[in-house]
Short mmCIF file of C-alpha atoms and ligand atoms in Angstrom, two decimals:
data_model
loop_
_atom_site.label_atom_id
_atom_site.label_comp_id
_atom_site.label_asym_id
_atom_site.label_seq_id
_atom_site.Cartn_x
_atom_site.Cartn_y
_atom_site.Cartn_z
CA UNK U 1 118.03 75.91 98.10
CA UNK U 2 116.07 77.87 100.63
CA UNK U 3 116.26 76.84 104.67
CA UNK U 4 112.96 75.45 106.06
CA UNK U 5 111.25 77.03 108.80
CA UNK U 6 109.31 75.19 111.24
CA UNK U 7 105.47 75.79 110.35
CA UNK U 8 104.78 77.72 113.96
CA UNK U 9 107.19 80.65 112.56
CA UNK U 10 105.41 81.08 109.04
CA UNK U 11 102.96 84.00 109.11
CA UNK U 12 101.23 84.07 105.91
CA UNK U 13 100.39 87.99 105.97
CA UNK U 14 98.17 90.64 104.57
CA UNK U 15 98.09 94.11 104.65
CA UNK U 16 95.02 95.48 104.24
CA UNK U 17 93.89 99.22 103.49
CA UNK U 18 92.03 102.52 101.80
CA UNK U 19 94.22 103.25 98.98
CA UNK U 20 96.87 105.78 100.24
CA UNK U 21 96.86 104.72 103.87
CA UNK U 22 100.37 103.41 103.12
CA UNK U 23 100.53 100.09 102.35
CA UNK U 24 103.05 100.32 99.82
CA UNK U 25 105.25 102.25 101.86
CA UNK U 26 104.81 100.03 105.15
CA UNK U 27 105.81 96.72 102.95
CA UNK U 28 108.88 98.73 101.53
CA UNK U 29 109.72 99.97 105.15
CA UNK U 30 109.20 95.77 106.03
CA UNK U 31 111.37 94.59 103.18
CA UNK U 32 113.89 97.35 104.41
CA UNK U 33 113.99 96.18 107.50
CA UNK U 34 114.10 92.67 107.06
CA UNK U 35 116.85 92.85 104.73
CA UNK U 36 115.23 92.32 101.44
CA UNK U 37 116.22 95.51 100.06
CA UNK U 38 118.91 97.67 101.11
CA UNK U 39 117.48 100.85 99.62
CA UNK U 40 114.56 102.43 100.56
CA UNK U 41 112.23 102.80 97.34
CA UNK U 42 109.55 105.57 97.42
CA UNK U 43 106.32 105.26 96.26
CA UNK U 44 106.20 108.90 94.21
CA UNK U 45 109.58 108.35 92.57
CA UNK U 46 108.32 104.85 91.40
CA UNK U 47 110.90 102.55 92.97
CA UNK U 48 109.36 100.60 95.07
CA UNK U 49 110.27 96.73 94.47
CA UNK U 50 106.49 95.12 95.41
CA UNK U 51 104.68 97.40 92.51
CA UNK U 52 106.99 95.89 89.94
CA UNK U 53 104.48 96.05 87.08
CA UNK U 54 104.90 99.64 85.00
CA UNK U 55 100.80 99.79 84.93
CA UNK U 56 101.13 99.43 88.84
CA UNK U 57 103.86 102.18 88.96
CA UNK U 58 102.30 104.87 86.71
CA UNK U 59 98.88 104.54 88.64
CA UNK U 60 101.05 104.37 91.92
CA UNK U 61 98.71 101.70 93.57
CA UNK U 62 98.57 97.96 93.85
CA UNK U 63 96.39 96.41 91.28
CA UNK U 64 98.26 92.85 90.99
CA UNK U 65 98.70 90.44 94.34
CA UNK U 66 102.08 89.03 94.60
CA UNK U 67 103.76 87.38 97.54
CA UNK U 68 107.06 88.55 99.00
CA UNK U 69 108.66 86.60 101.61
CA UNK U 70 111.29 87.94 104.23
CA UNK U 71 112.51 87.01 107.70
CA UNK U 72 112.14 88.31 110.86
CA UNK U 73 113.77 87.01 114.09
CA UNK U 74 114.30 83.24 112.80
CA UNK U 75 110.12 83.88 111.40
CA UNK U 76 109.61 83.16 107.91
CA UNK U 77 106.66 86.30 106.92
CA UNK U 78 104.99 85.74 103.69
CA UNK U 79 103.72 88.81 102.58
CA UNK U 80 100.30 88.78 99.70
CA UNK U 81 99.98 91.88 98.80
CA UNK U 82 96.41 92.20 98.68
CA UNK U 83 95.25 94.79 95.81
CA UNK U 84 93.26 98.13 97.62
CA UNK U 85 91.62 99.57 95.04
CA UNK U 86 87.58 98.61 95.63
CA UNK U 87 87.60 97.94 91.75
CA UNK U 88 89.63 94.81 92.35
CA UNK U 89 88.01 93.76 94.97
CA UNK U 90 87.18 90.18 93.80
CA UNK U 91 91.02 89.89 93.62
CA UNK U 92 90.98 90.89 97.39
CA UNK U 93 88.54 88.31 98.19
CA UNK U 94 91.23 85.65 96.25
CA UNK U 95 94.01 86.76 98.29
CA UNK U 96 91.92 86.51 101.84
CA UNK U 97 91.78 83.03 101.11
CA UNK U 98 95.20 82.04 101.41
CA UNK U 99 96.33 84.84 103.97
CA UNK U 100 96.11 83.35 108.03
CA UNK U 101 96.38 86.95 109.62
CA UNK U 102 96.53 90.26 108.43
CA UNK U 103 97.52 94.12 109.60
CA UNK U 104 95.37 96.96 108.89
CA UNK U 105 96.46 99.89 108.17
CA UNK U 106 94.86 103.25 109.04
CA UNK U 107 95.75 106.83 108.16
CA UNK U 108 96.00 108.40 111.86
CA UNK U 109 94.25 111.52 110.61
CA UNK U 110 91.48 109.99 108.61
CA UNK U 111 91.46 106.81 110.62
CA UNK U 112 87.98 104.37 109.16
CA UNK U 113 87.75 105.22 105.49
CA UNK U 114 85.07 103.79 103.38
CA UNK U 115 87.05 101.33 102.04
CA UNK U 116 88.58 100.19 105.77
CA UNK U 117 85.51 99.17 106.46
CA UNK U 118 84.88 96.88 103.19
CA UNK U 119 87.93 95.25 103.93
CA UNK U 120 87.27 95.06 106.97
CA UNK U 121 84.03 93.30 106.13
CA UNK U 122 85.97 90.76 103.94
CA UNK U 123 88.27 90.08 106.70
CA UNK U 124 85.22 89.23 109.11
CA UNK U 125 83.74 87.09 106.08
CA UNK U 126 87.32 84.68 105.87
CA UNK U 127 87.30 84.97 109.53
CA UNK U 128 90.69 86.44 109.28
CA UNK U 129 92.49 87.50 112.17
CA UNK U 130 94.01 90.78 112.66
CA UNK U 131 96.14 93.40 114.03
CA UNK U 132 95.74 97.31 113.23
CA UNK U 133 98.73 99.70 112.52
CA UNK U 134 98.25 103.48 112.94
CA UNK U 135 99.63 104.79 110.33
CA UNK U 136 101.02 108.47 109.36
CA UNK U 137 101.83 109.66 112.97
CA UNK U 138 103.90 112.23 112.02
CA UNK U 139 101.15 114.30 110.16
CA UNK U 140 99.42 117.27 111.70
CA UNK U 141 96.05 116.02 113.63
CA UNK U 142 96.74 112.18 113.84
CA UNK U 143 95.66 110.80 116.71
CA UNK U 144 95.86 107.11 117.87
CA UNK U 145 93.37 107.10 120.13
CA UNK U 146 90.88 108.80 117.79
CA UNK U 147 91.59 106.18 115.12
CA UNK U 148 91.12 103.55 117.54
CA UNK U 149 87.64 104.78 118.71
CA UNK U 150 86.41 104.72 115.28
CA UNK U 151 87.77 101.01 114.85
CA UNK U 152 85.13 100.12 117.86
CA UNK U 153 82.58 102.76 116.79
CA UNK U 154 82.79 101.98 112.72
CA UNK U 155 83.76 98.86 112.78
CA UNK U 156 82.70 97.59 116.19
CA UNK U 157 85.38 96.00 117.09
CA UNK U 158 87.27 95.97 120.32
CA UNK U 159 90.88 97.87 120.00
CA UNK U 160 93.32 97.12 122.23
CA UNK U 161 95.99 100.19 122.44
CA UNK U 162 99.59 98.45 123.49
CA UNK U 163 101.46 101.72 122.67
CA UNK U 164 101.63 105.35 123.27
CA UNK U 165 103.11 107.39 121.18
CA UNK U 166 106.40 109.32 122.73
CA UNK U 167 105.42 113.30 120.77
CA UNK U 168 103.34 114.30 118.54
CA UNK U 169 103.36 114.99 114.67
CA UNK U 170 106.74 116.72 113.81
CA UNK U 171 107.77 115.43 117.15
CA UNK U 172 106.72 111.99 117.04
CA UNK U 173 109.94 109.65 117.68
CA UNK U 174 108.86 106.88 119.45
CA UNK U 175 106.74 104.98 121.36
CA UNK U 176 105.87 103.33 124.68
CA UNK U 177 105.63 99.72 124.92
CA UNK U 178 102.94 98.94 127.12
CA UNK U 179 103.30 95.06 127.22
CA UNK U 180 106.66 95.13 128.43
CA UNK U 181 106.79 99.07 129.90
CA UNK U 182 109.85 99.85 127.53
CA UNK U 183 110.40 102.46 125.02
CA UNK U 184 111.67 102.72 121.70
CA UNK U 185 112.56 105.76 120.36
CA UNK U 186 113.97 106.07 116.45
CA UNK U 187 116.92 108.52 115.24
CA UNK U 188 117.04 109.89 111.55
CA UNK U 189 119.39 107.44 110.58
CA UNK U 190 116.99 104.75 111.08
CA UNK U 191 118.32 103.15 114.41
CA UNK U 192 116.05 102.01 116.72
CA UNK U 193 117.17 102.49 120.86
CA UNK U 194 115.32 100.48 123.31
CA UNK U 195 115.18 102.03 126.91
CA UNK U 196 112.82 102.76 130.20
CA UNK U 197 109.89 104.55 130.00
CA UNK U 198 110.66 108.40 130.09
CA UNK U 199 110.19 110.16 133.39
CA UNK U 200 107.35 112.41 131.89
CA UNK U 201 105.48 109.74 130.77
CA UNK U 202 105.74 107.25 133.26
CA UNK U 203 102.46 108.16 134.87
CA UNK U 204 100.76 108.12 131.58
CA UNK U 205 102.04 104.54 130.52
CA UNK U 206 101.33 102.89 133.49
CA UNK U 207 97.72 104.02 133.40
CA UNK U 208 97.20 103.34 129.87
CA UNK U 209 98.99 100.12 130.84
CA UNK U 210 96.42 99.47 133.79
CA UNK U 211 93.23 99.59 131.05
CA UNK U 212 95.00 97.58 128.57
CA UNK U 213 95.29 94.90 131.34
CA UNK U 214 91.76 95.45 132.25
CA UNK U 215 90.40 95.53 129.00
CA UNK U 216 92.15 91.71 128.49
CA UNK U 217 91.09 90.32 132.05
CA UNK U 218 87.83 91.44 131.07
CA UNK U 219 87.85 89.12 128.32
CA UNK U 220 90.33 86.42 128.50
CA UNK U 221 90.08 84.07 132.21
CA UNK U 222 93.39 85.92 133.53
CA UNK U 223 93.67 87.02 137.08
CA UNK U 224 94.29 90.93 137.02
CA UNK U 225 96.34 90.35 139.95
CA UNK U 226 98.79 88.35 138.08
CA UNK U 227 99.58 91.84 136.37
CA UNK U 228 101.70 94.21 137.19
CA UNK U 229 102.04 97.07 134.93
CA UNK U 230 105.67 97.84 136.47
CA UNK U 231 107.47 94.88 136.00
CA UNK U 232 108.30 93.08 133.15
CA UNK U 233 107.07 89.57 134.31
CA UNK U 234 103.63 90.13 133.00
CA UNK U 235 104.04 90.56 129.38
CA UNK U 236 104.63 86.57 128.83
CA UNK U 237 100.80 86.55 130.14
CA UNK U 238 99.72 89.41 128.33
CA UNK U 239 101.70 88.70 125.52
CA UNK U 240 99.56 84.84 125.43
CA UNK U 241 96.27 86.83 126.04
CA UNK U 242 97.04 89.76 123.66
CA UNK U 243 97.77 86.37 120.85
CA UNK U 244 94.25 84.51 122.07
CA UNK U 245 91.92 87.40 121.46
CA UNK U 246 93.74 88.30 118.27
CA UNK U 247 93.18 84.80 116.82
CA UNK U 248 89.97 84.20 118.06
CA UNK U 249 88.25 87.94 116.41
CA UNK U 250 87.65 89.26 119.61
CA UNK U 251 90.23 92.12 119.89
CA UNK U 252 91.90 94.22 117.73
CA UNK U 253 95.69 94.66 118.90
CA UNK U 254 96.45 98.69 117.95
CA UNK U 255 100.05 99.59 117.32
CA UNK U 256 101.09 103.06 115.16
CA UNK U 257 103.84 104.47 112.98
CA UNK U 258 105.18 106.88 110.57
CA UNK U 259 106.16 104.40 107.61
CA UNK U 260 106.83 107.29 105.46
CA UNK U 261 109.91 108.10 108.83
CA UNK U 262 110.43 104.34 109.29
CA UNK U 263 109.52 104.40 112.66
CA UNK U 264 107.29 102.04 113.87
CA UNK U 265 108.41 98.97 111.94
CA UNK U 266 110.40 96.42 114.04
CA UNK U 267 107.64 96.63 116.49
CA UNK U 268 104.93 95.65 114.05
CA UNK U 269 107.13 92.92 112.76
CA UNK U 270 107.47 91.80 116.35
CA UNK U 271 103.80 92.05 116.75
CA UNK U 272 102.78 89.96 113.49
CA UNK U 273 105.16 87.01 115.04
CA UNK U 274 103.70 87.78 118.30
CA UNK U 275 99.72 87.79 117.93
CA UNK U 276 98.96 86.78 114.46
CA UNK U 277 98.39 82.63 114.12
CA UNK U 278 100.57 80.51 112.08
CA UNK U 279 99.10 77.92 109.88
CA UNK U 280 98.78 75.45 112.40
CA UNK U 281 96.80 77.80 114.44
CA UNK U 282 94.17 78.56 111.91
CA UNK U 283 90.88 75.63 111.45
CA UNK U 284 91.35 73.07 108.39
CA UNK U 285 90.41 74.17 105.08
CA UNK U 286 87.23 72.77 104.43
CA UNK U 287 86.47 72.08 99.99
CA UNK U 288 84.49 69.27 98.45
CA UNK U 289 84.98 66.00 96.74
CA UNK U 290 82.39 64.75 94.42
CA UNK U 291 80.09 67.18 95.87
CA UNK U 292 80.95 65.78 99.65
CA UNK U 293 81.98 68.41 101.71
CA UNK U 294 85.34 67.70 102.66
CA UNK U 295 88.99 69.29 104.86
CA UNK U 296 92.44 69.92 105.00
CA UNK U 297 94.65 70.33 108.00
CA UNK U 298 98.21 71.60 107.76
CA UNK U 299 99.87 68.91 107.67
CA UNK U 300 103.25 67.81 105.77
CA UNK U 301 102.12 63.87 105.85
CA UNK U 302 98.62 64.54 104.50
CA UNK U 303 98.02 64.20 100.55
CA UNK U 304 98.92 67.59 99.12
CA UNK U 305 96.40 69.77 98.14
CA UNK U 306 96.72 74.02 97.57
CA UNK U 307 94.78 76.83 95.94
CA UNK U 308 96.38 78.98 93.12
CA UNK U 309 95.95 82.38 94.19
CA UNK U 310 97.66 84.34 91.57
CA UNK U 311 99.86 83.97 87.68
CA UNK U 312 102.26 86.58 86.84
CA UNK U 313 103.38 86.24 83.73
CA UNK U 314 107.58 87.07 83.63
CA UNK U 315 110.05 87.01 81.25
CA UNK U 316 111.10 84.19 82.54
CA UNK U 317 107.87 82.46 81.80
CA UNK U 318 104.90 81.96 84.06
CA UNK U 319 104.60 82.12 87.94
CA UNK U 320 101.57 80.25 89.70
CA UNK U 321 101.65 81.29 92.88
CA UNK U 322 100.05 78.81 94.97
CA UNK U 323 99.16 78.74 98.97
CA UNK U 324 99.77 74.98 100.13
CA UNK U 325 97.25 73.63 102.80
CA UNK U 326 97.94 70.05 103.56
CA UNK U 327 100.83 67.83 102.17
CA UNK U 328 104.25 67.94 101.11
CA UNK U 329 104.90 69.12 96.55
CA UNK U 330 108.39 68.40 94.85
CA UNK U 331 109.74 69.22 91.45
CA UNK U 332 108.36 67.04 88.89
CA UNK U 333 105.13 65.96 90.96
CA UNK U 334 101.99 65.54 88.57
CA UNK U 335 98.84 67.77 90.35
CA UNK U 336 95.75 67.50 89.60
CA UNK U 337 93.58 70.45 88.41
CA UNK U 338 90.41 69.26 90.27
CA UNK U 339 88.10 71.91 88.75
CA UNK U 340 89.54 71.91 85.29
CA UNK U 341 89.91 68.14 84.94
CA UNK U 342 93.29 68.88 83.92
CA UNK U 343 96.65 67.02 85.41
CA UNK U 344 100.15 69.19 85.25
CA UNK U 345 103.83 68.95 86.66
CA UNK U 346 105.35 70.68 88.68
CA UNK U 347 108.43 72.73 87.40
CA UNK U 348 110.77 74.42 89.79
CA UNK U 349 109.16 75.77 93.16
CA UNK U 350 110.48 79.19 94.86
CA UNK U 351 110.64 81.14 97.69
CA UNK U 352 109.68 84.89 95.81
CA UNK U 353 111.57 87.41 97.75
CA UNK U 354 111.22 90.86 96.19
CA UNK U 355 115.04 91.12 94.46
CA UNK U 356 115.44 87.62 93.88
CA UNK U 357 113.73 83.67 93.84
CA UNK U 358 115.35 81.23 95.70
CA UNK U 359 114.82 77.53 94.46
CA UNK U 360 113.28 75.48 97.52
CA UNK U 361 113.37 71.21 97.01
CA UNK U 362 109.93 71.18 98.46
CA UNK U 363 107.05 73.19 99.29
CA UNK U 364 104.57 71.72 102.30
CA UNK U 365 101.43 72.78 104.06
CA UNK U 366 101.41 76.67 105.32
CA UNK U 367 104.34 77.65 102.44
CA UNK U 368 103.05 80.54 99.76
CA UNK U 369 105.39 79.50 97.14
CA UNK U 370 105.29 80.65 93.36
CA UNK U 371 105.67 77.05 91.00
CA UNK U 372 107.16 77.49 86.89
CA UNK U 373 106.06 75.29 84.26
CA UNK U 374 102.54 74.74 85.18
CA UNK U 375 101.09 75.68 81.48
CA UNK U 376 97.30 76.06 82.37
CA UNK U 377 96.27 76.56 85.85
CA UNK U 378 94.59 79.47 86.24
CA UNK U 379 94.05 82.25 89.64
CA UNK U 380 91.57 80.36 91.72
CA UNK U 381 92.68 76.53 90.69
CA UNK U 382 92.46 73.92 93.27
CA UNK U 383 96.04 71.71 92.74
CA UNK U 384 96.36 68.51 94.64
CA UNK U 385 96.99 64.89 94.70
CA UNK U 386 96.02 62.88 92.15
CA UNK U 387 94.85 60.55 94.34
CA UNK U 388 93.16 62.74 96.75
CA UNK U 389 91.33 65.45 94.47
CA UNK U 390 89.62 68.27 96.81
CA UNK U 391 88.18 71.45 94.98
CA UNK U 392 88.23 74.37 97.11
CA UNK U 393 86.78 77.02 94.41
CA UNK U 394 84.19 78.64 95.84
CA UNK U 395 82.75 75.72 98.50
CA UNK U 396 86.18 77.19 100.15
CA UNK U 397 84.83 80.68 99.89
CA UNK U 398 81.48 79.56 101.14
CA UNK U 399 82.48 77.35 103.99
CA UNK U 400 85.35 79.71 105.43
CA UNK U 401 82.77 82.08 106.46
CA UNK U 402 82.79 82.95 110.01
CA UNK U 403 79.50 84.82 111.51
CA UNK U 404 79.79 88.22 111.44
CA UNK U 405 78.90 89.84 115.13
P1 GDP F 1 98.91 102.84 99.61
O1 GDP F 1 98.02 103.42 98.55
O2 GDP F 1 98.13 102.42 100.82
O3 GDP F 1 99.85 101.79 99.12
O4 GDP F 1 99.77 104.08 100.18
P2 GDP F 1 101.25 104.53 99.83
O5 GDP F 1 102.24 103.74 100.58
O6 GDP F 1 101.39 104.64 98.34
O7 GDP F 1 101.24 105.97 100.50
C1 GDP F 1 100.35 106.99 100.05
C2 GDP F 1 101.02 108.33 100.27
O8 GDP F 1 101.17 108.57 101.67
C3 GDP F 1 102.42 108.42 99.67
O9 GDP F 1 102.59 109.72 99.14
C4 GDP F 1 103.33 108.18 100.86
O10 GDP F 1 104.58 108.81 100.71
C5 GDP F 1 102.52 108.81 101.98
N1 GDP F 1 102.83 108.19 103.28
C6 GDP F 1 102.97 106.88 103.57
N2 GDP F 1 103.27 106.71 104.86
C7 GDP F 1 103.31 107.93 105.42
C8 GDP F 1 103.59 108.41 106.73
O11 GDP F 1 103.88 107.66 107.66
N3 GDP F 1 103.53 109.77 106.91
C9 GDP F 1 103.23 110.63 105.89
N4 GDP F 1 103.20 111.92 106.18
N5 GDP F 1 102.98 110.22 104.65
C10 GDP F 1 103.02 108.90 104.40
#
């Protein structure tokens, strides 16, 4: 039986991209480092464990969503792989429903593709909060300030730098972290060292660090006096800011990377606990009920009620994977198929990680679980309560839309 995590430390996470920005490799570089997997797959010699489907592995890109979940520093991250390719895009869309935050990743020589933007334009839609990641550092030309220019001139949205890069391409090995003036700088054999900021580029950090704390006084009620880009007792406060203007749209936290190198990884990881909400944090759910518009909180006491997201079919039989929002579901519980007038049972529920299930005893509101031995619910199936039907099929899609600035 899996361990349950109090609901503050879930992040149920996307990662969102143009096709070849490398979101496959970041998630293998994430299960790597979280312990999931102990080898590193690559994407061109088709090992990677998320693409698990042959189709997937041939085409080398993510056409089917499935949700991996790993652990981070006592944080439980559920990872939906949302698909990239702008054909599936309606399966995109499916997966932004049930996702509460989500990194963006950018190739740091390209930085806004066409297809950035569209999912960046679905985000906005769900309302989605998110954080961006800077991808391919190490290639000739990337630039993280460039990218992040065209994330407020493309997209219009505000970017909010929190590291500098320590060299460039060939030579990039670490970075500055300008929250809490430290930096981290990687070796080949994937160790991480955490130290002061280098003598050369003191002067540098501290004045990027200066505009970053401008840039969040300027929009968050924070004295800039209360920061002090040389000590360490101001990244609790900036840290809380950084996490408000994350969750409320109106910044874009940048970080950057090489996840082809590995470097760059822990700190996203700590950034994704850091600034991107849990499920308590995000607004209820809102479906209908008899054609009443109607909510759902996260909350373990309230009738269950979740939205099936995705079925694999495995040779172990089928997989619904389902996002929870309110209530607490056991083995053996009838659901209700709201939309399909249909009631089922739940068979086993598990935790997916990416080499192995684990059997949990319950799944409650926030958990991304996959359930066997439904026979008939189908991707995009409100499941809940018998006594408490909601259906969140498309009111949900229609009601979760935020106003796009
Ligand atoms: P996806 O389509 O977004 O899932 O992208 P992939 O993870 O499949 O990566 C696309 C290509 O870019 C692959 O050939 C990767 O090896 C390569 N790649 C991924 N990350 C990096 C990186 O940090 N640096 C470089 N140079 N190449 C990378």
């Amino acid at each position: 039986m899996g361990m349950r995590t109090n609901l503050n430390d879930v992040r149920n996470l996307g990662i969102l991209a143009h096709v070849d920005a490398g979101k496959t490799t970041i998630t293998e570089r994430i299960l790597y480092a979280t312990g999931v997997t102990y080898k590193r797959g690559e994407v061109h010699d088709g090992t990677t464990v998320t693409d698990f489907d042959p189709q997937e592995r041939d085409r080398g890109i993510t056409i089917f969503a499935a949700a991996v979940s790993c652990a981070w520093n006592g944080r439980q991250i559920n990872l939906i792989d949302t698909p990239g390719h702008v054909d599936f895009s309606h399966e995109v869309e499916r997966s932004l429903r049930v996702l509460d935050g989500a990194v963006v990743v950018f190739d740091g020589v390209a930085g806004v593709e066409p297809q950035t933007e569209s999912v960046w334009r679905q985000a906005d839609r769900y309302g989605v909060p998110r954080i961006a990641f800077v991808n391919k550092l190490d290639r000739p030309g990337a630039d993280v300030d460039a990218v992040a220019e065209s994330i407020r001139a493309r997209l219009r949205a505000t970017p909010l730098v929190v590291q500098l890069p320590i060299g460039r391409e060939a030579g990039f090995t670490g970075v500055v972290d300008l929250v809490r003036m430290r930096s981290l700088i990687w070796s080949d054999d994937d160790t991480v060292e955490e130290g002061p900021v280098p003598e050369a580029l003191q002067d540098e950090a501290r004045r990027r660090a200066r505009l970053l704390h401008e840039a969040v006084a300027e929009r968050h009620p924070l004295a800039l006096e209360e920061f002090c880009a040389e000590s360490a007792v101001s990244a609790p406060t900036l840290t809380a800011a950084l996490r408000d203007l994350t969750c409320s749209g109106e910044a874009v936290v940048v970080l950057c990377g090489s996840a082809y190198r590995n470097r760059g990884i822990e700190p996203l990881l700590d950034a994704i606990g850091a600034y991107l909400p849990s499920p308590l944090d995000v607004p209820p759910v809102r479906g209908t009920r008899d054609g009443e518009a109607g909510e759902r909180a996260a909350d373990p006491a309230a009738p269950f009620a979740g939205l099936v997201f995705k079925v694999n079919s495995t040779a172990s039989g089928r997989l619904t994977y389902l996002r929870v929002y309110s209530g607490t579901v056991r083995r053996g519980d009838t659901v209700r198929d709201v939309g399909a007038r249909r009631t089922e049972r739940i068979g086993r529920i598990l935790r997916v990680r990416a080499d192995r299930h684990t059997e949990v005893a319950v799944a409650v509101a926030g958990d991304i679980v996959a359930v066997a031995g439904l026979k008939a619910a189908a991707a995009g199936a409100s499941l809940c309560d018998p006594a408490a039907p909601i259906l969140f099929e498309s009111a949900a899609v229609a009601d979760r839309v935020v106003s796009v600035a």
